Amino acid sequence: MGLVKSVTGIFTGFSFVYMLVALFYQYFFVRYGHLDSMVSPGFKITRNVSPEYLSASLSGHWDRYQTLPDTEQIFSELESENVQTFEVLTDPSFRWDSQFSAWLLKLQRYCDRSKIKLMLSGLPEEAHTLHQLATAVPLQTSSNKTAFFSINLFQSIIKGLLQWLEDFVLFLGEITLGILRIFRLRSDARRGDFFQFLHQAGPAALPIVTLLSFLVGMILAYLGTVQLRQFGAEVYVADLVGVGMVREMGALMTAIIMAGRTGAAYAAQLGTMQVNEEVDALTTLGIKTVDYLVLPRMLALVVAMPLLTLYSDILGMLGGGVVALSMDITFTQYVHQLSGAFAMSDVMTGLFKSLVFALLISFAGCQAGLACGRSSAAVGKATTTAVVTAIVYLVVADAGLNILYFQLGI
Amino acid sequence: MIEQPDSKSLSEKSAAIEVSQLTMKYGSSLIQQNLNFSVQKGDVFVIMGGSGCGKSTLLKHMIGLYQPAAGTIAYDGRDYFSATDIQQLKMRKRWGVTYQSGALFSAMTLAENVSLPLTQYTRMKPAEMADLVRYKLALVGLAGFEDYYPSEISGGMAKRAGLARAMALDPEVLFFDEPSAGLDPLSAKRLDDLILQLSQSLGVTIVIVTHELESIFAIGSNGVFLDAQTKTQLDTGAPSYMLNHSAQPLVRDFLSRGQGHQQRSGEICR
């Protein structure tokens, strides 16, 4: 044992020393090894010719391996005295690279601002040429940045809202005209597209709707059981799950899934087509984009969403049932309680909601897609806009519909 | 005064497209103003100018995608933007447009892409349509590619397929947006030859946006030169004529790749 320990110790010790040596080597030789022939940069200011003339003679290596000397002195001299002309001279030890050129550009900008004539004829010819190249095109003065917190924040909000309203109304009008064209059998919409989108928005969405609806049913059941147990009325959990799913959660959960899934897909599809000039190509072929691209998608979602919502209702009740069974409620009790919990009108309220949600999701998705810019970044932005707008629309519409139902007593 | 080599008397040729006092804006920023030129029937008309001067924007105005801020664009004497929807559709059916990237519909095969305008506007039987599509694809050198998807072919092929789609309805005017951009010199040359052959054998009027000098001289019979600085047209005429005789130094510089300018400054020095 002693032998093993000492061998390990020696090994560890050696590797530690080796590590230090390697670090040292890397730090001093690899990194800075080539610097031994360097001359540190410096400058000397001369001002004895005339009060309006100042010159600085640069020496040493003005490059990226050296720290440039503190040239604040030059700038302060230029500022304090009434200098009209500043000449940059160099002595034979002077070397330069783009680090120096960058400093020179800064100096040039300063001199331009203070109306000082900068004379550079003393520089090496290459440095002078490069400097002329850098200053050939005048500085772009207008900025592309917009002030984040502008005084006109309120104004810009109003402007944004008006713009949103205008876009909304215009797109709504186009869609309405498109729907009218379908009834007049003059539409450019194609049946094949519709069935393809119906498949994407319907059957293809079943797995995720199954999972989430089942879980939402369970969540509702747990929530209800904990509260109802205090009154010994656990059996009413069936009512809570039934009414909750049918009137509210079925439609809303399906809508949120579809906003993230299908609404985003619509925006991305149309946005990519916009980037690829396909939308322009359609227009010049005389095909109405609303008919050809928007309406099949919208109709597919309008057909699929109520069906998915019904499915989601049933799955939610199943999920609630699983929880109820684990809470000493028999299956028969649960089903009996459930069957008396809601009426057909309750189901209808949920289905009507899902219809409205489908319109809103496809509206937001297609509008964002068609308004997409001409870059790949714009597609991402369009997708985000589609989902965010759709969810805002959903929640606002849901609140509105609930108020309406309450007032009407449905 | 030297006569323009390609200018024939107006009775022989008549204007297919007449642009007058056109002003283009993007939002509130001015792109070009006071554009006046006409494209004669059978012309290969080149829209020239430096990068970012609004060449493609002008093309998009001419194909009715963007609404002009002022001025008119008339086809056979009828203003496009004041026409009714149905008249506009009738005019559009007589044009074909090929886009910078080809703009093929990525969800469709090449054959479906080319047949889309046919299904939209004709009552051809599927078999006839398939024959016609095969012919149009063969015309642009894509015979046998009917069932390929746009993602499966190269950029040059996509542009040619776009051309086949633009020609599907036997248009009277063909618009090209930077046809040779992003192509190697040989493919670009082949596309130029194709355009020239089509214009000569089909008698199609061609409007083309490009800044490739080789293309400009090889195929252009007439053209307009846009300038980004003054935001208006500098000159119109045949490119080969403008090269030596344009009153605008910038146009001569552009067409001679800056060579003319050097010669002239040399002359001044002497």
XYZ file of C-alpha atoms in Angstrom:
680
model
C 0.000 0.000 0.000
C 2.791 2.364 0.918
C 4.377 1.865 -2.473
C 1.187 2.626 -4.353
C 0.635 5.752 -2.292
C 4.112 7.104 -2.873
C 3.993 6.395 -6.609
C 0.676 8.229 -6.871
C 2.092 11.094 -4.858
C 5.153 11.409 -7.071
C 2.984 11.218 -10.168
C 0.647 13.914 -8.906
C 3.553 16.111 -7.946
C 5.174 15.797 -11.344
C 2.010 16.487 -13.241
C 1.434 19.593 -11.119
C 4.914 20.897 -11.862
C 4.464 20.076 -15.550
C 1.208 21.991 -15.588
C 2.856 25.075 -14.086
C 5.692 24.909 -16.591
C 3.283 24.532 -19.484
C 1.207 27.491 -18.296
C 4.302 29.604 -17.814
C 5.598 28.648 -21.236
C 2.323 29.403 -22.911
C 1.881 32.680 -21.102
C 5.308 34.111 -21.646
C 6.631 32.515 -24.765
C 3.736 31.592 -26.968
C 1.652 34.607 -26.162
C 4.238 37.331 -25.824
C 7.356 35.593 -27.125
C 7.418 37.627 -30.311
C 7.250 40.908 -28.480
C 10.880 41.168 -27.406
C 11.842 43.181 -30.470
C 9.124 45.760 -29.860
C 9.714 49.422 -29.234
C 7.003 50.992 -27.144
C 5.141 53.778 -28.930
C 5.445 57.396 -27.999
C 5.038 60.933 -29.308
C 6.562 64.336 -28.877
C 4.658 67.567 -29.357
C 6.343 70.557 -30.971
C 4.687 73.964 -30.963
C 7.395 76.539 -31.480
C 6.772 77.403 -35.133
C 3.718 79.588 -34.716
C 0.812 79.705 -32.238
C -1.607 78.322 -34.835
C 0.597 75.390 -35.764
C 1.125 72.248 -33.754
C 2.931 69.097 -34.716
C 3.481 65.734 -33.096
C 6.223 63.340 -33.991
C 5.299 59.686 -33.495
C 7.880 57.078 -32.670
C 7.995 53.375 -31.833
C 5.565 50.650 -32.711
C 1.948 51.853 -32.888
C 0.349 48.456 -33.289
C -2.029 46.055 -31.636
C 0.637 44.355 -29.504
C 1.371 47.574 -27.683
C -0.693 49.753 -25.491
C -1.046 53.004 -27.358
C 0.301 55.969 -25.411
C -2.145 58.232 -23.667
C -2.889 60.698 -26.444
C -5.250 62.777 -24.323
C -2.420 65.286 -24.130
C -2.632 65.841 -27.881
C -6.376 66.345 -27.771
C -6.205 68.710 -24.809
C -3.436 70.719 -26.438
C -5.495 70.946 -29.599
C -8.451 72.113 -27.553
C -6.762 74.577 -25.255
C -4.679 76.479 -27.737
C -6.037 78.140 -30.811
C -4.527 75.632 -33.186
C -5.463 75.877 -36.874
C -3.144 73.238 -38.310
C -1.983 69.991 -36.811
C 0.698 67.995 -38.506
C 1.516 64.370 -37.790
C 5.149 63.477 -38.334
C 6.972 60.212 -37.818
C 10.494 59.307 -36.903
C 12.446 56.356 -38.364
C 11.510 53.933 -35.544
C 7.801 54.343 -36.362
C 5.839 51.158 -37.215
C 2.078 50.931 -37.568
C -0.905 48.661 -38.203
C -4.678 49.133 -38.143
C -4.552 49.932 -34.430
C -2.754 53.125 -35.441
C -5.148 53.691 -38.354
C -8.091 53.484 -35.941
C -6.483 56.091 -33.723
C -5.823 58.248 -36.767
C -9.489 58.086 -37.784
C -10.482 59.189 -34.292
C -8.031 62.085 -34.579
C -9.423 62.982 -38.004
C -13.014 63.050 -36.693
C -11.904 65.220 -33.790
C -10.119 67.641 -36.089
C -13.112 67.751 -38.451
C -15.358 68.642 -35.549
C -13.036 71.353 -34.252
C -12.273 72.708 -37.758
C -8.563 71.947 -37.465
C -6.579 71.180 -40.574
C -4.904 67.817 -40.219
C -1.721 67.310 -42.231
C -0.655 63.741 -42.712
C 2.030 64.007 -45.387
C 4.636 62.878 -42.874
C 3.051 59.433 -42.562
C 4.217 56.343 -44.449
C 2.544 56.279 -47.845
C 0.507 53.101 -47.199
C -0.878 54.499 -43.951
C -1.839 57.663 -45.756
C -3.564 55.738 -48.582
C -5.527 53.599 -46.152
C -6.572 56.684 -44.244
C -7.846 58.285 -47.425
C -9.811 55.118 -48.145
C -11.408 55.211 -44.708
C -12.370 58.874 -45.030
C -13.404 58.764 -48.705
C -17.109 58.386 -47.946
C -18.456 60.995 -45.515
C -19.766 59.910 -42.146
C -23.421 58.849 -42.154
C -24.947 61.294 -39.705
C -28.548 60.164 -39.552
C -29.084 57.298 -37.136
C -31.194 54.179 -37.609
C -31.882 53.950 -33.891
C -35.199 55.185 -32.616
C -35.375 56.512 -29.108
C -36.747 53.832 -26.819
C -38.314 56.123 -24.282
C -39.442 58.988 -26.399
C -41.574 61.837 -25.181
C -44.025 60.741 -27.843
C -44.555 57.333 -26.227
C -48.235 58.058 -25.779
C -48.492 59.297 -29.348
C -46.754 56.217 -30.695
C -49.091 53.926 -28.753
C -52.085 55.694 -30.273
C -50.459 55.487 -33.707
C -49.772 51.782 -33.229
C -53.341 51.115 -32.164
C -54.727 53.004 -35.157
C -52.377 51.095 -37.460
C -53.492 47.805 -35.905
C -57.129 48.782 -36.329
C -56.578 49.752 -39.957
C -54.769 46.479 -40.755
C -57.427 44.477 -38.930
C -60.321 46.098 -40.777
C -58.602 45.883 -44.168
C -57.766 42.201 -43.784
C -61.251 41.464 -42.439
C -62.714 43.174 -45.497
C -60.531 41.176 -47.869
C -61.530 37.932 -46.175
C -65.208 38.852 -46.334
C -64.913 39.569 -50.054
C -63.108 36.258 -50.485
C -65.886 34.371 -48.705
C -68.460 36.119 -50.880
C -66.507 34.988 -53.958
C -66.716 31.393 -52.728
C -70.505 31.659 -52.651
C -70.538 33.221 -56.113
C -68.321 30.328 -57.327
C -65.692 32.827 -58.505
C -63.059 31.937 -55.954
C -59.457 31.014 -56.640
C -59.468 28.702 -53.595
C -58.630 25.090 -54.309
C -60.379 22.123 -52.754
C -57.232 20.007 -52.589
C -55.478 22.590 -50.442
C -58.430 22.670 -48.075
C -58.304 18.937 -47.388
C -54.569 19.046 -46.866
C -54.907 21.827 -44.312
C -57.855 20.049 -42.708
C -55.656 17.038 -42.135
C -52.911 19.198 -40.638
C -55.298 21.058 -38.351
C -57.450 18.052 -37.409
C -56.206 14.468 -37.134
C -52.573 15.532 -36.941
C -53.343 17.548 -33.803
C -55.118 14.696 -31.964
C -52.164 13.340 -29.919
C -51.294 16.634 -28.271
C -54.949 17.548 -27.703
C -55.487 14.109 -26.111
C -52.625 14.510 -23.684
C -53.331 18.081 -22.627
C -57.118 17.687 -22.328
C -56.757 14.568 -20.202
C -54.366 16.405 -17.901
C -56.562 19.519 -17.709
C -59.482 17.270 -16.706
C -57.351 15.811 -13.938
C -56.240 19.256 -12.794
C -59.848 20.443 -12.579
C -60.789 17.322 -10.621
C -57.975 17.726 -8.088
C -58.774 21.407 -7.676
C -62.454 20.591 -7.082
C -61.888 17.641 -4.749
C -59.716 19.603 -2.348
C -62.352 22.336 -2.045
C -65.428 20.100 -2.048
C -64.015 17.673 0.527
C -64.425 20.411 3.176
C -68.180 20.200 2.682
C -68.250 16.433 2.169
C -69.566 17.025 -1.308
C -66.834 15.278 -3.242
C -69.266 13.721 -5.691
C -69.899 17.188 -7.194
C -66.427 17.046 -8.639
C -68.113 15.489 -11.682
C -70.189 18.635 -12.134
C -67.139 20.805 -11.869
C -65.167 18.815 -14.418
C -68.115 18.508 -16.791
C -69.162 22.139 -16.779
C -65.572 23.335 -16.641
C -64.497 21.358 -19.674
C -67.612 21.872 -21.764
C -68.105 25.566 -21.186
C -64.553 26.767 -20.835
C -61.458 24.629 -20.720
C -62.160 22.384 -23.710
C -62.481 25.291 -26.119
C -59.745 27.402 -24.546
C -57.126 24.641 -24.257
C -57.729 23.459 -27.815
C -57.498 27.053 -28.997
C -54.206 27.662 -27.208
C -52.760 24.435 -28.607
C -53.910 25.354 -32.103
C -52.592 28.912 -31.797
C -49.152 27.583 -30.973
C -49.329 24.773 -33.469
C -51.377 25.772 -36.478
C -51.475 29.570 -36.149
C -47.685 29.674 -35.955
C -47.408 27.235 -38.872
C -49.682 29.426 -41.015
C -47.598 32.507 -40.255
C -44.358 30.662 -41.015
C -45.687 29.175 -44.265
C -47.041 32.460 -45.599
C -44.035 34.389 -44.309
C -41.615 32.090 -46.125
C -43.684 32.407 -49.277
C -43.480 36.183 -48.900
C -39.676 36.045 -48.495
C -39.412 33.737 -51.507
C -41.516 36.153 -53.634
C -44.082 33.378 -54.086
C -46.867 35.686 -52.924
C -45.828 38.239 -55.559
C -45.731 35.489 -58.167
C -49.292 34.479 -57.269
C -50.482 38.063 -57.530
C -48.930 38.552 -60.942
C -50.498 35.292 -62.093
C -53.752 37.035 -61.269
C -54.551 34.725 -58.360
C -56.003 36.382 -55.274
C -53.768 35.600 -52.332
C -56.631 35.766 -49.857
C -58.602 33.163 -51.804
C -55.685 30.926 -52.566
C -53.692 31.075 -49.356
C -55.874 32.357 -46.533
C -59.350 30.943 -47.039
C -58.450 27.216 -47.291
C -56.452 27.540 -44.078
C -59.169 29.470 -42.322
C -61.956 27.097 -43.375
C -59.874 24.073 -42.396
C -59.400 25.445 -38.896
C -63.051 26.465 -38.615
C -64.108 22.911 -39.459
C -61.473 21.209 -37.326
C -61.650 23.261 -34.133
C -65.218 22.457 -32.975
C -64.570 18.758 -33.547
C -61.301 18.928 -31.632
C -63.087 20.816 -28.853
C -65.740 18.092 -28.534
C -62.979 15.517 -28.396
C -61.139 17.572 -25.809
C -64.337 17.811 -23.663
C -64.672 14.052 -23.598
C -61.002 13.457 -22.825
C -61.140 16.018 -20.015
C -64.095 14.217 -18.438
C -62.174 10.951 -18.680
C -59.210 12.558 -16.963
C -61.479 13.893 -14.233
C -63.003 10.438 -13.906
C -59.635 8.838 -13.222
C -59.074 11.266 -10.363
C -62.621 10.750 -9.068
C -62.198 6.961 -9.013
C -59.107 7.377 -6.869
C -61.183 9.497 -4.436
C -63.667 6.749 -3.501
C -66.297 7.813 -6.023
C -67.606 4.884 -8.057
C -67.716 4.955 -11.802
C -71.517 4.804 -11.856
C -71.758 7.704 -9.435
C -69.397 9.770 -11.568
C -71.233 9.070 -14.803
C -74.637 9.676 -13.225
C -73.495 12.949 -11.690
C -71.835 13.968 -14.944
C -74.904 13.293 -17.056
C -76.948 15.723 -14.982
C -74.198 18.315 -14.770
C -74.591 20.089 -18.072
C -77.152 20.533 -20.784
C -76.844 20.628 -24.548
C -76.832 24.440 -24.392
C -73.628 24.299 -22.344
C -71.966 22.207 -25.029
C -73.163 24.655 -27.651
C -71.662 27.634 -25.808
C -68.288 25.867 -25.856
C -68.583 24.960 -29.519
C -69.542 28.501 -30.457
C -66.483 29.729 -28.589
C -64.270 27.306 -30.486
C -65.705 28.571 -33.768
C -64.838 32.148 -32.849
C -61.398 31.065 -31.641
C -60.708 29.227 -34.914
C -61.494 32.367 -36.901
C -59.290 34.489 -34.657
C -56.311 32.083 -34.717
C -56.286 31.693 -38.487
C -56.896 35.426 -38.883
C -53.904 36.312 -36.707
C -51.683 33.657 -38.309
C -52.443 34.531 -41.910
C -52.327 38.275 -41.318
C -48.912 38.055 -39.680
C -47.660 35.767 -42.460
C -48.801 38.007 -45.290
C -47.433 41.117 -43.569
C -44.042 39.426 -43.245
C -40.947 41.325 -44.390
C -38.353 40.099 -46.856
C -35.830 38.459 -44.527
C -35.502 35.298 -42.504
C -35.574 37.350 -39.311
C -38.955 38.692 -40.438
C -40.387 35.164 -40.607
C -39.479 34.581 -36.968
C -41.024 37.896 -36.055
C -44.186 37.071 -38.004
C -44.518 33.746 -36.189
C -44.106 35.391 -32.809
C -46.629 38.063 -33.727
C -49.076 35.404 -34.890
C -48.973 33.438 -31.642
C -48.969 36.441 -29.329
C -51.783 38.192 -31.195
C -53.796 34.986 -31.386
C -53.550 34.395 -27.627
C -54.468 37.990 -26.850
C -57.465 37.718 -29.209
C -58.434 34.403 -27.591
C -58.440 35.645 -24.033
C -60.198 38.893 -24.908
C -62.822 37.047 -26.961
C -63.276 34.467 -24.205
C -63.875 37.162 -21.619
C -66.285 38.937 -23.946
C -68.213 35.770 -24.711
C -68.459 34.833 -21.028
C -69.898 38.249 -20.209
C -72.334 37.860 -23.103
C -73.416 34.384 -21.969
C -73.885 35.650 -18.412
C -75.997 38.596 -19.521
C -78.087 36.386 -21.780
C -78.411 33.804 -19.029
C -77.166 30.909 -21.137
C -25.839 64.203 -84.486
C -25.590 60.477 -84.759
C -28.835 58.563 -85.099
C -29.605 55.991 -82.439
C -28.940 52.636 -84.080
C -32.018 50.902 -82.736
C -34.528 53.698 -83.042
C -37.050 52.920 -85.693
C -39.865 55.199 -86.626
C -42.890 55.127 -84.349
C -45.163 53.883 -87.089
C -43.151 50.711 -87.308
C -43.158 50.075 -83.597
C -45.799 51.093 -81.093
C -45.437 51.514 -77.368
C -46.317 48.426 -75.377
C -45.713 50.164 -72.078
C -45.761 53.893 -71.501
C -44.487 55.217 -68.180
C -45.174 58.880 -67.574
C -44.350 61.138 -64.642
C -44.020 58.105 -62.385
C -43.096 58.770 -58.754
C -42.381 55.842 -56.488
C -42.318 56.014 -52.715
C -41.776 53.445 -50.047
C -43.757 54.679 -47.082
C -42.660 58.293 -46.879
C -39.210 57.834 -48.414
C -38.861 58.751 -52.060
C -37.387 56.063 -54.319
C -37.591 57.628 -57.785
C -39.504 60.480 -59.336
C -40.431 61.899 -62.738
C -39.768 58.729 -64.681
C -40.774 58.989 -68.330
C -40.049 56.292 -70.857
C -41.788 53.946 -73.191
C -41.147 50.333 -74.082
C -41.800 49.546 -77.748
C -43.273 46.267 -78.906
C -40.547 43.682 -79.490
C -37.980 45.610 -77.439
C -35.612 44.061 -74.967
C -35.841 46.902 -72.502
C -33.205 47.085 -69.779
C -33.749 48.883 -66.480
C -30.248 49.843 -65.376
C -28.716 51.605 -62.425
C -26.510 51.160 -59.405
C -27.380 48.995 -56.445
C -30.309 50.238 -54.391
C -31.527 52.838 -56.872
C -34.992 51.290 -57.188
C -34.729 49.086 -60.277
C -36.641 46.190 -58.751
C -39.117 48.606 -57.219
C -39.771 50.070 -60.663
C -40.352 46.557 -62.005
C -42.790 45.823 -59.190
C -44.676 48.985 -60.095
C -44.754 47.920 -63.722
C -46.246 44.541 -62.854
C -48.860 46.156 -60.672
C -47.643 44.937 -57.289
C -46.953 48.405 -55.905
C -49.181 51.411 -56.360
C -47.355 54.479 -57.730
C -47.309 57.608 -55.577
C -47.956 59.656 -58.713
C -47.971 59.210 -62.471
C -49.262 56.505 -64.741
C -48.123 53.247 -66.291
C -50.110 52.484 -69.410
C -50.269 49.245 -71.357
C -51.379 49.694 -74.977
C -52.533 53.154 -74.058
C -54.591 52.162 -71.015
C -53.502 53.168 -67.511
C -53.174 50.091 -65.310
C -53.817 51.623 -61.927
C -57.001 53.466 -62.861
C -58.477 50.396 -64.571
C -61.114 48.219 -62.967
C -60.248 44.905 -61.326
C -61.380 42.893 -64.328
C -59.430 45.048 -66.781
C -56.367 44.742 -64.555
C -56.731 40.981 -64.520
C -57.008 40.960 -68.321
C -53.805 42.984 -68.611
C -51.994 40.802 -66.085
C -52.866 37.688 -68.050
C -50.816 39.059 -70.925
C -47.665 39.341 -68.817
C -45.261 36.808 -67.472
C -42.955 37.610 -64.586
C -39.847 35.807 -63.441
C -38.461 36.687 -60.053
C -34.947 36.985 -58.710
C -35.046 33.632 -56.941
C -37.473 31.984 -59.338
C -40.265 32.202 -56.731
C -41.498 28.727 -57.531
C -44.186 27.398 -55.219
C -42.187 25.106 -53.012
C -45.077 22.757 -52.242
C -45.577 21.940 -55.951
C -43.555 20.058 -58.536
C -42.183 21.945 -61.533
C -45.020 20.625 -63.701
C -47.621 21.790 -61.174
C -45.905 25.166 -60.967
C -46.024 25.666 -64.722
C -49.585 24.383 -65.045
C -50.977 26.604 -62.274
C -51.706 29.558 -64.587
C -53.151 27.132 -67.135
C -55.574 25.568 -64.660
C -56.473 29.046 -63.514
C -57.293 30.558 -66.881
C -57.821 27.873 -69.499
C -60.152 24.947 -69.999
C -57.486 22.572 -71.233
C -57.812 18.869 -70.635
C -55.242 17.423 -68.204
C -53.480 15.445 -70.950
C -53.157 18.489 -73.221
C -51.949 20.522 -70.302
C -49.311 17.930 -69.446
C -48.049 18.068 -73.034
C -47.884 21.846 -72.980
C -46.071 21.827 -69.627
C -43.554 19.326 -70.977
C -43.012 21.565 -73.995
C -42.520 24.715 -71.931
C -40.063 22.971 -69.636
C -38.184 21.557 -72.618
C -38.011 25.076 -74.086
C -36.035 26.307 -71.065
C -33.847 23.200 -71.050
C -35.593 21.337 -68.257
C -37.017 18.384 -70.154
C -37.602 15.474 -67.809
C -37.702 17.576 -64.653
C -41.520 17.664 -64.473
C -41.785 15.800 -61.177
C -38.908 17.498 -59.385
C -39.608 19.828 -56.485
C -38.031 23.310 -56.443
C -35.827 22.297 -53.520
C -34.302 19.517 -55.605
C -32.928 21.694 -58.422
C -30.185 24.318 -58.597
C -30.662 28.081 -58.528
C -30.138 28.478 -62.269
C -32.629 25.719 -62.994
C -35.149 27.322 -60.618
C -34.840 30.573 -62.570
C -35.418 28.772 -65.856
C -38.390 26.918 -64.377
C -39.721 30.292 -63.253
C -39.341 31.442 -66.841
C -41.286 28.406 -68.068
C -44.081 29.292 -65.643
C -44.024 32.917 -66.775
C -44.365 31.759 -70.384
C -47.174 29.324 -69.670
C -49.888 31.580 -71.032
C -47.864 32.784 -74.053
C -47.485 36.301 -72.657
C -46.933 39.392 -74.779
C -44.610 40.969 -72.224
C -42.057 39.123 -70.116
C -40.564 40.770 -67.039
C -37.282 39.603 -65.562
C -35.968 40.659 -62.159
C -32.172 40.247 -62.136
C -32.145 37.019 -64.153
C -28.399 36.491 -63.959
C -27.880 37.449 -60.307
C -26.207 34.620 -58.440
C -25.439 32.582 -61.563
C -21.992 31.637 -62.796
C -20.901 33.381 -66.036
C -21.760 30.413 -68.265
C -25.251 29.869 -66.851
C -25.841 33.609 -67.021
C -24.797 33.628 -70.658
C -27.076 30.688 -71.458
C -29.977 32.482 -69.801
C -29.199 35.635 -71.808
C -29.153 33.614 -75.025
C -32.443 32.013 -74.067
C -34.051 35.388 -73.431
C -32.759 36.740 -76.730
C -33.969 33.709 -78.683
C -37.390 33.914 -77.061
C -37.718 37.585 -77.853
C -36.703 37.042 -81.471
C -38.688 33.897 -82.206
C -41.820 34.615 -80.173
C -41.817 38.370 -80.699
C -42.226 38.911 -76.969
C -41.543 42.328 -75.479
C -39.045 41.913 -72.678
C -38.444 44.164 -69.691
C -35.408 43.211 -67.692
C -33.796 44.548 -64.533
C -30.085 43.986 -64.408
C -26.764 45.579 -63.664
C -24.664 42.960 -65.439
C -22.891 44.806 -68.223
C -22.474 41.695 -70.367
C -26.228 41.090 -70.304
C -27.009 44.724 -70.905
C -24.976 44.870 -74.107
C -25.729 41.328 -75.235
C -29.498 41.595 -75.178
C -30.620 45.162 -74.486
C -32.099 47.037 -77.422
C -33.425 49.889 -75.335
C -33.266 50.939 -71.730
C -33.557 53.455 -68.955
C -30.871 54.428 -66.459
C -31.941 55.207 -62.894
C -29.812 57.146 -60.443
C -29.916 56.783 -56.674
C -28.490 60.240 -55.957
C -30.788 62.442 -58.011
C -33.636 59.930 -57.626
C -34.682 60.144 -61.232
C -33.783 58.723 -64.600
C -30.559 60.011 -66.115
C -31.023 58.801 -69.652
C -32.963 56.473 -71.910
C -31.984 54.765 -75.133
C -30.113 51.785 -76.457
C -27.293 50.754 -74.088
C -24.722 50.564 -76.902
C -25.668 54.086 -77.959
C -25.623 55.464 -74.410
C -22.159 53.972 -73.835
C -20.545 56.528 -76.108
C -23.105 59.218 -76.605
C -24.994 59.701 -73.364
C -25.003 63.286 -72.188
C -24.602 62.035 -68.640
C -21.040 61.158 -67.575
C -22.376 58.788 -64.894
C -24.209 56.688 -67.494
C -21.090 56.432 -69.677
C -19.036 55.543 -66.589
C -21.480 52.854 -65.544
C -21.685 51.285 -68.977
C -17.917 51.336 -69.460
C -17.189 50.169 -65.906
C -15.504 53.459 -65.070
C -13.129 53.239 -68.042
C -14.649 56.210 -69.833
C -14.202 58.402 -66.812
C -10.501 57.630 -66.580
C -10.012 58.324 -70.261
C -11.796 61.617 -69.991
C -9.937 62.754 -66.902
C -6.771 61.807 -68.768
C -7.844 64.002 -71.660
C -8.507 66.891 -69.321
C -5.068 66.533 -67.796
C -3.453 66.695 -71.179
